[in-house]
Amino acid sequence: MRVWPAGRPALTPLHTSLGFPHTITAILHCRSPLTTRRSPPSSAVMPKHYRLPGKKKEGNAAKYITRSQAVKYLQVNLSVFRKLCILKGIFPREPKKKVKGNHHTYYHVKDILFLKHEPMLETLRDIRAYEKKVKKAGTKKNWDLVERLNKQEPTYSLDRLVKERYPTFIDALRDLDDCLSMVHLFAALPAVEREHIQVGQIHKCRRLSHEWQAYISRTHKLRKTFLSVKGIYYQAEVQGQTITWLTPHALQQVLPTDVDYNIMLTFLEFYETLLGFVNFKLYQSINMKYLPIIDSRLEALAADLYALSRYFDANARASVVESIDVSSSEESELKLAQLQHHLPTNELGALMNLVEDVGEKDEDDAETKECRNFFKDMKFFLSREVPRESLLFVIPAFGGVVSWEGEGAPFPESDQSITHQIVDRTTQSRKFLSREYVQPQWIYDCVNFRVILPIDEYLVGRVPPPHLSPFVDNEAEGHVPEYAEAIKRAEEIEAAEKKWETAILQKQDLDELKMELEGYNYYDRQNVSKQKDAEGTDADADSDASKKKDVEGTDADEVPLPDLKQIAEDADNMSKVLISRRNRKLLEAMEFGNQSKRARVELLKEREKKIDEAEKSR
């Protein structure tokens, strides 16, 4: 029996027998005559993407949320939300299907839930409420309340966030590129009150950058450097991680107006804490105290890096003295006797050299040992027009000794032991015949190619050769510059000569050992070597004669060689026919990339040719 809804009269067979029209039937069922359609059967299939209203969302609509929705969900303003995302390391996402449109910024829902339970969120809310209280008290001229509120300003620490984002020290080293570039940038900027760039931040960035450079220079971890228009690029290798950063030139910086410095200052706030953690860990790894105590006089003279190097030397000497004091009296007397035996009298730097030799560990790899001894036994002096901070960082990192023109320098310009003076002026007030005068580019090119280059191309007044970037793989690019080829040939010739000399010396030593074992004297060895040389010449003559006979005995008729180019083209076409369409398109894209690379290489060669022709025409 059919069950009717409550409030509706049921139709009986009497109604139908009396001939009630369909409209009256519809009225009895409270329906319009236009909607008297049959309901679809329960077995009908719903559309694939149909979702009943109020049901749970699925797909991208459930995984991603717009920025405005996230700000409304967290109940903060946009500036606080942006700052929280920067400190927590949360960045926008790009979903495959943007549900709200392409003009929105999307975040993952899990990231927003991660921010919801962040303790710093409540601290940022308290700071915003505190600022409102201070502003309100100031407008009411209630200065007593303002003074009390200034003592109750809420603060926060980023130490927990650094440990949370970087569980291990290697993770922090991997993400140090942007950190170092940002810190070195603000170390060269002026303090601007309008952009909220404080003097304390500039001094802190300068201190952190010099501490990092002092560690890299002391441990000889610098690998590459390159001078560009943007600044100076450096690359170091610390605990197996390659770190590259950019430092601006030592010039007056002009702040552009189209940059949001509030965002950069938020990044800087986190990067300062991160770099402080990294410097602390690195200094502890070489048994150095952190924070370092530097000479205030050198710091006032803008010689912070040299002051840090002196701190390293003093700390190393103190560690050696402490190790001597801890031992027993007899052992201390023995060690002091050994020191007196090794140290010459009246030499102040001898103990420092001994400490440096003790500090050198055998655990260093071959590349670090090469960098430590690259500028060994070389003494440099910097004129006032060259980039002093960069050269004070690069030269000691490769084992050189350096001084500069000005107060606080370790040795003056008149020192006769100086081997090279770095200048960038054509005229000099006075010249010393005992040293070489070269341009600053010579230092950077020697470091990048790891060979002491001839100074003829870098003399004062000459146009130096092109400064090639060590970060470019010339073989992968398909074009090797002419100067790089010349340096490579010189390196190959020098390596071959060294190898030949070592092979000859080893052979002579082996021959002498064999002769001594057999009981020959010196004259007998000479006679035996002459006999071997004569036998070798006779054997060479016999082999040449046999080769000539073989050539004369061959038939004059030769088989024609096949066309190798045509064979290669046929094989290439056959392989294209057999592969699928998708792989064929991919192969065509790769061929197009190779063609564009060859075209770019040809363009570079044409430019080089035109430059050479222009120089010859002069």
Coordinates of C-alpha atoms in Angstrom, one line a residue, residues 167-415:
P167 CA 67.1 19.7 12.8
T168 CA 70.8 19.0 11.9
F169 CA 73.7 21.3 11.2
I170 CA 74.1 20.0 7.6
D171 CA 70.5 21.2 6.9
A172 CA 71.5 24.7 8.1
L173 CA 74.6 24.7 5.8
R174 CA 72.6 23.7 2.8
D175 CA 70.2 26.7 3.2
L176 CA 73.0 29.3 3.9
D177 CA 73.3 30.8 0.4
D178 CA 70.5 33.3 0.7
C179 CA 71.3 34.0 4.4
L180 CA 74.9 35.1 3.6
S181 CA 73.9 37.2 0.6
M182 CA 71.2 39.0 2.7
V183 CA 73.6 39.6 5.6
H184 CA 76.4 40.9 3.4
L185 CA 73.9 43.2 1.6
F186 CA 72.7 44.9 4.8
A187 CA 76.3 45.1 6.1
A188 CA 77.0 47.5 3.1
L189 CA 73.7 49.5 3.3
P190 CA 73.4 52.8 5.1
A191 CA 71.1 53.2 8.1
V192 CA 67.8 54.8 6.9
E193 CA 65.2 55.7 9.6
R194 CA 62.5 56.2 6.9
E195 CA 62.8 52.5 5.9
H196 CA 63.3 51.3 9.5
I197 CA 66.9 50.2 8.9
Q198 CA 68.6 50.7 12.2
V199 CA 72.2 51.3 13.0
G200 CA 72.3 48.3 15.3
Q201 CA 71.2 46.0 12.5
I202 CA 74.0 47.2 10.2
H203 CA 76.7 46.7 12.9
K204 CA 75.3 43.2 13.7
C205 CA 75.3 42.2 10.0
R206 CA 78.8 43.5 9.6
R207 CA 80.0 41.6 12.6
L208 CA 78.4 38.3 11.5
S209 CA 79.8 38.6 8.0
H210 CA 83.3 39.2 9.2
E211 CA 83.1 36.3 11.6
W212 CA 82.0 34.0 8.7
Q213 CA 84.8 35.3 6.5
A214 CA 87.4 34.9 9.2
Y215 CA 86.5 31.3 9.7
I216 CA 86.6 30.6 5.9
S217 CA 89.9 32.4 5.6
R218 CA 91.4 30.6 8.6
T219 CA 90.4 27.1 7.6
H220 CA 91.2 27.7 3.9
K221 CA 87.7 26.6 2.7
L222 CA 87.4 29.2 -0.1
R223 CA 87.3 27.6 -3.5
K224 CA 86.1 30.1 -6.2
T225 CA 85.6 33.9 -6.6
F226 CA 84.3 36.0 -9.4
L227 CA 84.0 39.8 -9.9
S228 CA 80.8 40.9 -11.6
V229 CA 78.7 44.0 -12.1
K230 CA 76.3 42.9 -9.3
G231 CA 79.1 42.3 -6.8
I232 CA 81.7 39.7 -5.9
Y233 CA 80.7 36.0 -5.9
Y234 CA 82.4 33.6 -3.5
Q235 CA 82.1 29.8 -3.1
A236 CA 83.3 27.8 -0.2
E237 CA 83.1 24.2 0.8
V238 CA 82.2 23.6 4.5
Q239 CA 81.8 20.0 5.8
G240 CA 81.1 18.7 2.3
Q241 CA 78.5 21.4 1.5
T242 CA 79.1 23.9 -1.3
I243 CA 78.0 27.4 -0.3
T244 CA 77.8 30.3 -2.7
W245 CA 77.0 33.9 -1.8
L246 CA 77.2 37.4 -3.2
T247 CA 78.7 40.5 -1.6
P248 CA 78.2 44.0 -2.9
H249 CA 81.0 46.2 -4.0
A250 CA 82.4 48.7 -1.4
L251 CA 80.6 51.6 -2.9
Q252 CA 77.9 54.1 -1.8
Q253 CA 74.6 52.2 -2.0
V254 CA 71.5 53.9 -3.3
L255 CA 68.2 52.4 -1.9
P256 CA 65.6 51.9 -4.6
T257 CA 62.0 53.1 -3.9
D258 CA 60.2 50.1 -5.4
V259 CA 61.4 47.6 -2.7
D260 CA 59.4 46.6 0.3
Y261 CA 62.1 46.8 3.0
N262 CA 59.7 45.5 5.7
I263 CA 59.7 42.0 4.1
M264 CA 63.5 42.1 3.7
L265 CA 63.9 43.1 7.4
T266 CA 61.8 40.1 8.4
F267 CA 64.0 37.8 6.4
L268 CA 67.1 39.5 7.9
E269 CA 65.7 39.0 11.4
F270 CA 65.6 35.2 10.9
Y271 CA 68.9 35.1 9.0
E272 CA 70.8 36.9 11.7
T273 CA 69.8 34.2 14.2
L274 CA 70.6 31.4 11.8
L275 CA 74.0 32.8 11.0
G276 CA 74.8 33.3 14.7
F277 CA 74.0 29.6 15.3
V278 CA 76.2 28.5 12.4
N279 CA 79.1 30.7 13.4
F280 CA 78.9 29.4 17.0
K281 CA 79.0 25.8 15.8
L282 CA 81.9 26.4 13.3
Y283 CA 84.0 28.2 15.9
Q284 CA 83.5 25.4 18.4
S285 CA 84.6 22.9 15.8
I286 CA 88.1 24.5 15.6
N287 CA 88.3 25.1 19.4
M288 CA 87.7 28.8 19.3
K289 CA 85.6 30.8 21.7
Y290 CA 82.5 32.6 20.5
L291 CA 81.7 35.5 20.5
P292 CA 85.3 36.6 19.6
I293 CA 86.9 39.5 21.3
I294 CA 88.6 41.8 18.8
D295 CA 90.7 44.9 19.2
S296 CA 88.6 48.0 19.4
R297 CA 91.3 50.1 17.7
L298 CA 91.3 47.9 14.7
E299 CA 87.5 47.8 14.7
A300 CA 87.5 51.6 14.6
L301 CA 89.9 51.6 11.7
A302 CA 87.5 49.2 9.7
A303 CA 90.0 46.4 10.0
D304 CA 87.6 43.9 11.5
L305 CA 88.8 40.9 9.5
Y306 CA 92.4 41.5 10.4
A307 CA 91.4 41.9 14.0
L308 CA 89.6 38.5 13.9
S309 CA 92.7 36.8 12.4
R310 CA 94.7 38.2 15.3
Y311 CA 92.1 36.8 17.7
F312 CA 92.5 33.4 16.0
D313 CA 96.3 33.5 16.5
A314 CA 96.1 34.7 20.1
N315 CA 93.5 32.0 21.0
A316 CA 95.6 29.3 19.3
R317 CA 98.7 30.4 21.3
A318 CA 96.6 30.4 24.5
S319 CA 95.4 26.8 23.8
V320 CA 99.0 25.6 23.4
V321 CA 100.1 27.3 26.6
E322 CA 97.1 25.8 28.5
S323 CA 98.0 22.3 27.2
I324 CA 101.5 22.8 28.5
D325 CA 100.4 23.9 31.9
V326 CA 98.0 21.0 32.4
S327 CA 100.8 18.4 32.0
S328 CA 103.2 17.4 34.8
S329 CA 106.3 19.4 35.6
E330 CA 108.7 16.9 33.9
E331 CA 106.7 16.8 30.8
S332 CA 106.4 20.6 30.7
E333 CA 110.2 20.9 31.0
L334 CA 110.6 18.4 28.2
K335 CA 108.2 20.3 25.9
L336 CA 109.8 23.6 26.7
A337 CA 113.2 22.2 25.8
Q338 CA 111.7 21.0 22.5
L339 CA 110.3 24.4 21.9
Q340 CA 113.6 26.1 22.6
H341 CA 115.3 23.6 20.3
H342 CA 113.0 24.3 17.4
L343 CA 112.6 28.1 18.0
P344 CA 115.4 30.4 16.9
T345 CA 116.3 33.2 19.3
N346 CA 115.1 36.8 18.8
E347 CA 112.2 35.8 16.5
L348 CA 108.8 37.0 17.5
G349 CA 106.8 35.3 14.8
A350 CA 108.4 31.9 15.4
L351 CA 105.9 30.8 18.0
M352 CA 103.0 31.9 15.9
N353 CA 104.3 29.8 13.0
L354 CA 104.7 26.8 15.2
V355 CA 101.2 27.2 16.5
E356 CA 99.9 27.4 12.9
D357 CA 101.8 24.2 12.1
V358 CA 100.3 22.4 15.2
G359 CA 96.8 23.7 14.2
E360 CA 97.1 22.1 10.7
K361 CA 95.2 18.8 10.9
D362 CA 95.9 15.8 8.7
E363 CA 92.2 15.3 8.3
D364 CA 92.0 18.1 5.7
D365 CA 91.4 16.9 2.1
A366 CA 93.9 17.4 -0.7
E367 CA 92.1 20.5 -2.0
T368 CA 92.3 22.3 1.4
K369 CA 96.0 21.5 1.6
E370 CA 96.5 22.9 -1.9
C371 CA 94.7 26.1 -1.0
R372 CA 96.7 26.5 2.3
N373 CA 100.0 26.4 0.4
F374 CA 99.0 28.2 -2.8
F375 CA 100.4 31.7 -1.9
K376 CA 103.0 30.3 0.4
D377 CA 106.1 32.4 0.8
M378 CA 104.4 35.3 -0.8
K379 CA 103.9 38.7 0.8
F380 CA 101.4 41.2 -0.6
F381 CA 100.8 44.9 0.0
L382 CA 97.5 46.6 -1.0
S383 CA 97.3 50.1 -2.3
R384 CA 94.5 52.3 -1.2
E385 CA 92.5 52.1 -4.5
V386 CA 92.1 48.3 -4.6
P387 CA 89.1 46.5 -3.0
R388 CA 90.8 46.0 0.4
E389 CA 88.1 43.9 2.2
S390 CA 87.8 41.4 -0.6
L391 CA 91.6 40.9 -0.9
L392 CA 92.1 40.7 2.8
F393 CA 89.6 37.8 2.7
V394 CA 91.0 36.0 -0.4
I395 CA 94.7 36.2 0.0
P396 CA 94.9 34.7 3.6
A397 CA 92.4 32.0 2.5
F398 CA 95.1 30.7 0.1
G399 CA 98.1 31.0 2.4
G400 CA 99.4 34.5 1.7
V401 CA 100.5 37.3 4.0
V402 CA 98.9 40.7 3.3
S403 CA 99.1 44.3 4.5
W404 CA 97.6 47.5 3.4
E405 CA 98.2 51.2 3.3
G406 CA 96.9 52.9 6.5
E407 CA 96.9 52.6 10.2
G408 CA 96.8 49.3 11.9
A409 CA 98.6 47.5 9.1
P410 CA 100.9 44.6 10.1
F411 CA 103.9 45.8 8.1
P412 CA 104.6 49.1 6.2
E413 CA 105.0 49.6 2.4
S414 CA 108.8 49.9 2.8
D415 CA 109.2 46.3 3.9

